[in-house]
C-alpha cells in the first residue's frame, strides 16, 4: 500500500514570522513632596533593586525629573505602575509612576 506523503505546504521558520513582544519602561517622576527614603523603599520593594542602585536612581529622578525603574512586557509594566501608585497613595504621597514603550 502506498504511503501518504506529508503536505508540501511550506511554512516560514517560526523565528522569521513572530515578532518579539514590545517592552515597556516603567518610569518614576519627580515631585517636591515624596520623601527620598520612600522612593528608595519603592525601588527596592517593587523592582528588586539594591539600596545603592535604588539611591542612584532616586537621585537621578530628583535632579533630572524622570528615571527608569525597569523594562518589562506590557502587562507586567502595567501591574508595577498600579502597585507603585496604590502604595504611594496608601502612604499619602503624590509619587507618580508611568510607563512608555522602549
Ligand atoms: N524630590 C523629592 C524630594 O526632594 C524626592 C523624590 C525623588 C520624589 C524621586 C519623587 O520620584 C521621586 N523629597
Tab-separated table of C-alpha atoms and ligand atoms in Angstrom:
chain	number	residue	atom	x	y	z
A	1	UNK	CA	0.000	0.000	0.000
A	2	UNK	CA	1.309	3.446	-0.927
A	3	UNK	CA	2.265	5.730	1.956
A	4	UNK	CA	0.633	9.124	2.049
A	5	UNK	CA	3.155	11.945	1.623
A	6	UNK	CA	3.325	14.871	4.015
A	7	UNK	CA	1.746	18.134	2.887
A	8	UNK	CA	4.120	20.091	0.705
A	9	UNK	CA	2.910	23.492	2.031
A	10	UNK	CA	5.986	25.497	3.005
A	11	UNK	CA	5.929	27.478	6.241
A	12	UNK	CA	8.409	30.188	7.075
A	13	UNK	CA	10.538	29.355	10.095
A	14	UNK	CA	8.729	30.476	13.259
A	15	UNK	CA	11.508	32.855	14.207
A	16	UNK	CA	11.030	34.815	10.989
A	17	UNK	CA	7.239	35.230	11.462
A	18	UNK	CA	6.856	36.021	15.171
A	19	UNK	CA	7.817	39.484	16.388
A	20	UNK	CA	9.216	39.680	19.919
A	21	UNK	CA	6.673	41.267	22.290
A	22	UNK	CA	7.180	45.005	22.808
A	23	UNK	CA	8.862	46.069	26.041
A	24	UNK	CA	7.887	48.990	28.250
A	25	UNK	CA	9.985	51.169	30.544
A	26	UNK	CA	8.480	51.826	33.964
A	27	UNK	CA	9.324	55.418	34.940
A	28	UNK	CA	9.287	57.363	38.190
A	29	UNK	CA	8.668	61.108	38.031
A	30	UNK	CA	9.994	63.708	40.435
A	31	UNK	CA	7.797	65.762	42.762
A	32	UNK	CA	8.515	68.139	45.642
A	33	UNK	CA	6.827	66.169	48.438
A	34	UNK	CA	7.538	62.423	48.341
A	35	UNK	CA	10.373	61.668	50.811
A	36	UNK	CA	13.594	60.381	49.269
A	37	UNK	CA	13.623	57.351	51.613
A	38	UNK	CA	10.128	56.392	50.430
A	39	UNK	CA	11.254	56.411	46.779
A	40	UNK	CA	14.267	54.243	47.634
A	41	UNK	CA	11.926	51.870	49.500
A	42	UNK	CA	9.631	51.638	46.447
A	43	UNK	CA	12.544	50.825	44.123
A	44	UNK	CA	13.696	48.044	46.462
A	45	UNK	CA	10.222	46.624	47.201
A	46	UNK	CA	8.668	46.601	43.713
A	47	UNK	CA	11.684	46.388	41.406
A	48	UNK	CA	14.132	44.262	43.421
A	49	UNK	CA	16.838	46.922	43.222
A	50	UNK	CA	19.573	47.017	45.896
A	51	UNK	CA	19.994	50.024	48.237
A	52	UNK	CA	22.960	51.554	46.419
A	53	UNK	CA	21.388	51.393	42.946
A	54	UNK	CA	17.976	52.478	44.309
A	55	UNK	CA	19.610	55.579	45.827
A	56	UNK	CA	21.319	56.360	42.486
A	57	UNK	CA	18.022	56.059	40.584
A	58	UNK	CA	16.135	58.150	43.162
A	59	UNK	CA	18.781	60.916	42.931
A	60	UNK	CA	18.648	60.823	39.142
A	61	UNK	CA	14.860	61.298	39.267
A	62	UNK	CA	15.267	64.060	41.877
A	63	UNK	CA	17.781	66.005	39.734
A	64	UNK	CA	16.643	65.179	36.172
A	65	UNK	CA	12.896	64.753	36.682
A	66	UNK	CA	12.499	61.180	35.474
A	67	UNK	CA	14.226	57.800	35.794
A	68	UNK	CA	13.803	54.191	34.694
A	69	UNK	CA	12.933	51.562	37.315
A	70	UNK	CA	12.938	48.610	34.908
A	71	UNK	CA	11.876	47.293	31.481
A	72	UNK	CA	9.100	44.680	31.175
A	73	UNK	CA	6.455	43.196	28.888
A	74	UNK	CA	3.303	45.356	28.804
A	75	UNK	CA	1.136	43.506	31.354
A	76	UNK	CA	3.943	43.320	33.908
A	77	UNK	CA	4.785	47.020	33.444
A	78	UNK	CA	1.090	47.941	33.900
A	79	UNK	CA	0.893	45.903	37.107
A	80	UNK	CA	4.064	47.520	38.517
A	81	UNK	CA	2.693	51.014	37.775
A	82	UNK	CA	-0.603	50.184	39.554
A	83	UNK	CA	1.124	48.654	42.563
A	84	UNK	CA	3.505	51.609	42.975
A	85	UNK	CA	0.759	54.245	42.595
A	86	UNK	CA	-1.561	52.396	45.037
A	87	UNK	CA	1.262	52.023	47.568
A	88	UNK	CA	2.183	55.720	47.303
A	89	UNK	CA	-1.473	56.777	47.762
A	90	UNK	CA	-1.863	54.484	50.784
A	91	UNK	CA	1.017	56.454	52.315
A	92	UNK	CA	-0.418	59.821	51.161
A	93	UNK	CA	2.480	60.563	48.812
A	94	UNK	CA	1.954	62.112	45.354
A	95	UNK	CA	4.651	59.945	43.710
A	96	UNK	CA	3.929	59.430	40.014
A	97	UNK	CA	4.810	56.242	38.161
A	98	UNK	CA	4.147	55.705	34.469
A	99	UNK	CA	5.274	53.607	31.503
A	100	UNK	CA	6.357	54.085	27.891
A	101	UNK	CA	7.255	51.716	25.087
A	102	UNK	CA	11.007	51.307	24.847
B	1	LIG	N1	12.113	65.486	45.070
B	1	LIG	C1	11.773	64.675	46.239
B	1	LIG	C2	12.277	65.393	47.487
B	1	LIG	O1	13.048	66.334	47.403
B	1	LIG	C3	12.387	63.284	46.167
B	1	LIG	C4	11.849	62.467	45.052
B	1	LIG	C5	12.711	61.701	44.296
B	1	LIG	C6	10.486	62.419	44.783
B	1	LIG	C7	12.242	60.896	43.268
B	1	LIG	C8	9.986	61.614	43.762
B	1	LIG	O2	10.375	60.035	42.030
B	1	LIG	C9	10.866	60.844	43.012
B	1	LIG	N2	11.819	64.934	48.653
